[in-house]
Amino acid sequence: KSFFSGGYETDKGQEVASGSVKEKIRQIIDAESPHSPLSDAKVAEMLSRDGLNVARRTVAKYRDELGIAPKALRKRFK
C-alpha cells in the first residue's frame, strides 16, 4: 500500500488527490436534476471530460463512501 499515492493524474500530467475526486463527484451529483439523476457511468464520463480518467466502478465506490445513494434511489418524483 505504501507504493501507491492514493491519487490520480490528469490528462495534462497534474496529480490530483482522491479526496479531490470525491469532492468533484459530490459536486456533480449535487448539481444533477432531481427528476433525472446521473448514472455512475455518466459521472465518470463527465470527470473524463475534465481530464480525470476514473472508472465507473471507482465512481460507484467513492459515491458509496460519501453516503450518496445509487441513481435509482436518488430519483425524486413530482
mmCIF file of C-alpha atoms in Angstrom:
data_model
loop_
_atom_site.group_PDB
_atom_site.id
_atom_site.type_symbol
_atom_site.label_atom_id
_atom_site.label_comp_id
_atom_site.label_asym_id
_atom_site.label_seq_id
_atom_site.Cartn_x
_atom_site.Cartn_y
_atom_site.Cartn_z
ATOM 1 C CA LYS A 1 0.000 0.000 0.000
ATOM 2 C CA SER A 2 2.878 2.385 0.653
ATOM 3 C CA PHE A 3 3.892 2.191 -3.026
ATOM 4 C CA PHE A 4 0.672 3.816 -4.217
ATOM 5 C CA SER A 5 -0.028 7.532 -3.995
ATOM 6 C CA GLY A 6 -3.797 7.270 -3.483
ATOM 7 C CA GLY A 7 -4.447 9.816 -6.196
ATOM 8 C CA TYR A 8 -4.962 10.300 -9.895
ATOM 9 C CA GLU A 9 -3.200 12.015 -12.730
ATOM 10 C CA THR A 10 -5.000 14.277 -15.181
ATOM 11 C CA ASP A 11 -4.540 14.133 -18.946
ATOM 12 C CA LYS A 12 -2.097 17.020 -18.548
ATOM 13 C CA GLY A 13 0.033 15.134 -16.001
ATOM 14 C CA GLN A 14 -1.155 17.034 -12.937
ATOM 15 C CA GLU A 15 -1.595 14.933 -9.786
ATOM 16 C CA VAL A 16 -4.993 15.028 -8.079
ATOM 17 C CA ALA A 17 -5.760 13.547 -4.653
ATOM 18 C CA SER A 18 -8.567 11.009 -4.327
ATOM 19 C CA GLY A 19 -10.270 13.368 -1.871
ATOM 20 C CA SER A 20 -10.483 15.978 -4.621
ATOM 21 C CA VAL A 21 -12.036 13.419 -6.954
ATOM 22 C CA LYS A 22 -14.615 12.546 -4.284
ATOM 23 C CA GLU A 23 -15.456 16.227 -3.842
ATOM 24 C CA LYS A 24 -15.857 16.632 -7.603
ATOM 25 C CA ILE A 25 -18.235 13.622 -7.644
ATOM 26 C CA ARG A 26 -20.246 15.184 -4.806
ATOM 27 C CA GLN A 27 -20.469 18.499 -6.710
ATOM 28 C CA ILE A 28 -21.640 16.778 -9.898
ATOM 29 C CA ILE A 29 -24.319 14.796 -8.065
ATOM 30 C CA ASP A 30 -25.451 17.832 -6.045
ATOM 31 C CA ALA A 31 -25.974 19.739 -9.315
ATOM 32 C CA GLU A 32 -27.951 16.980 -11.061
ATOM 33 C CA SER A 33 -31.652 17.175 -11.826
ATOM 34 C CA PRO A 34 -33.737 15.547 -9.061
ATOM 35 C CA HIS A 35 -36.047 14.110 -11.717
ATOM 36 C CA SER A 36 -33.253 12.679 -13.858
ATOM 37 C CA PRO A 37 -30.243 11.662 -11.720
ATOM 38 C CA LEU A 38 -26.932 10.751 -13.319
ATOM 39 C CA SER A 39 -25.640 7.204 -13.545
ATOM 40 C CA ASP A 40 -22.158 6.305 -12.299
ATOM 41 C CA ALA A 41 -21.099 5.870 -15.939
ATOM 42 C CA LYS A 42 -22.301 9.389 -16.792
ATOM 43 C CA VAL A 43 -20.442 10.836 -13.794
ATOM 44 C CA ALA A 44 -17.280 9.024 -14.917
ATOM 45 C CA GLU A 45 -17.781 10.440 -18.427
ATOM 46 C CA MET A 46 -18.136 13.970 -17.024
ATOM 47 C CA LEU A 47 -14.943 13.544 -14.991
ATOM 48 C CA SER A 48 -13.190 12.289 -18.121
ATOM 49 C CA ARG A 49 -14.189 15.492 -19.952
ATOM 50 C CA ASP A 50 -12.446 17.403 -17.159
ATOM 51 C CA GLY A 51 -9.301 15.354 -17.735
ATOM 52 C CA LEU A 52 -9.803 12.861 -14.879
ATOM 53 C CA ASN A 53 -9.980 9.304 -16.175
ATOM 54 C CA VAL A 54 -11.835 7.499 -13.390
ATOM 55 C CA ALA A 55 -13.549 4.149 -13.929
ATOM 56 C CA ARG A 56 -17.281 3.731 -13.338
ATOM 57 C CA ARG A 57 -16.505 1.205 -10.575
ATOM 58 C CA THR A 58 -14.390 3.819 -8.813
ATOM 59 C CA VAL A 59 -17.178 6.401 -9.078
ATOM 60 C CA ALA A 60 -19.568 3.858 -7.518
ATOM 61 C CA LYS A 61 -17.084 3.108 -4.722
ATOM 62 C CA TYR A 62 -16.499 6.779 -3.917
ATOM 63 C CA ARG A 63 -20.238 7.531 -4.121
ATOM 64 C CA ASP A 64 -20.856 4.781 -1.547
ATOM 65 C CA GLU A 65 -18.062 6.132 0.676
ATOM 66 C CA LEU A 66 -19.676 9.587 0.510
ATOM 67 C CA GLY A 67 -23.012 8.123 1.587
ATOM 68 C CA ILE A 68 -24.729 9.023 -1.676
ATOM 69 C CA ALA A 69 -27.467 6.647 -2.824
ATOM 70 C CA PRO A 70 -27.435 4.957 -6.263
ATOM 71 C CA LYS A 71 -29.216 6.571 -9.208
ATOM 72 C CA ALA A 72 -32.475 4.637 -8.755
ATOM 73 C CA LEU A 73 -32.787 5.748 -5.135
ATOM 74 C CA ARG A 74 -31.934 9.405 -5.844
ATOM 75 C CA LYS A 75 -34.755 9.868 -8.347
ATOM 76 C CA ARG A 76 -37.460 12.153 -6.981
ATOM 77 C CA PHE A 77 -40.915 12.316 -8.481
ATOM 78 C CA LYS A 78 -43.166 15.368 -8.672
#
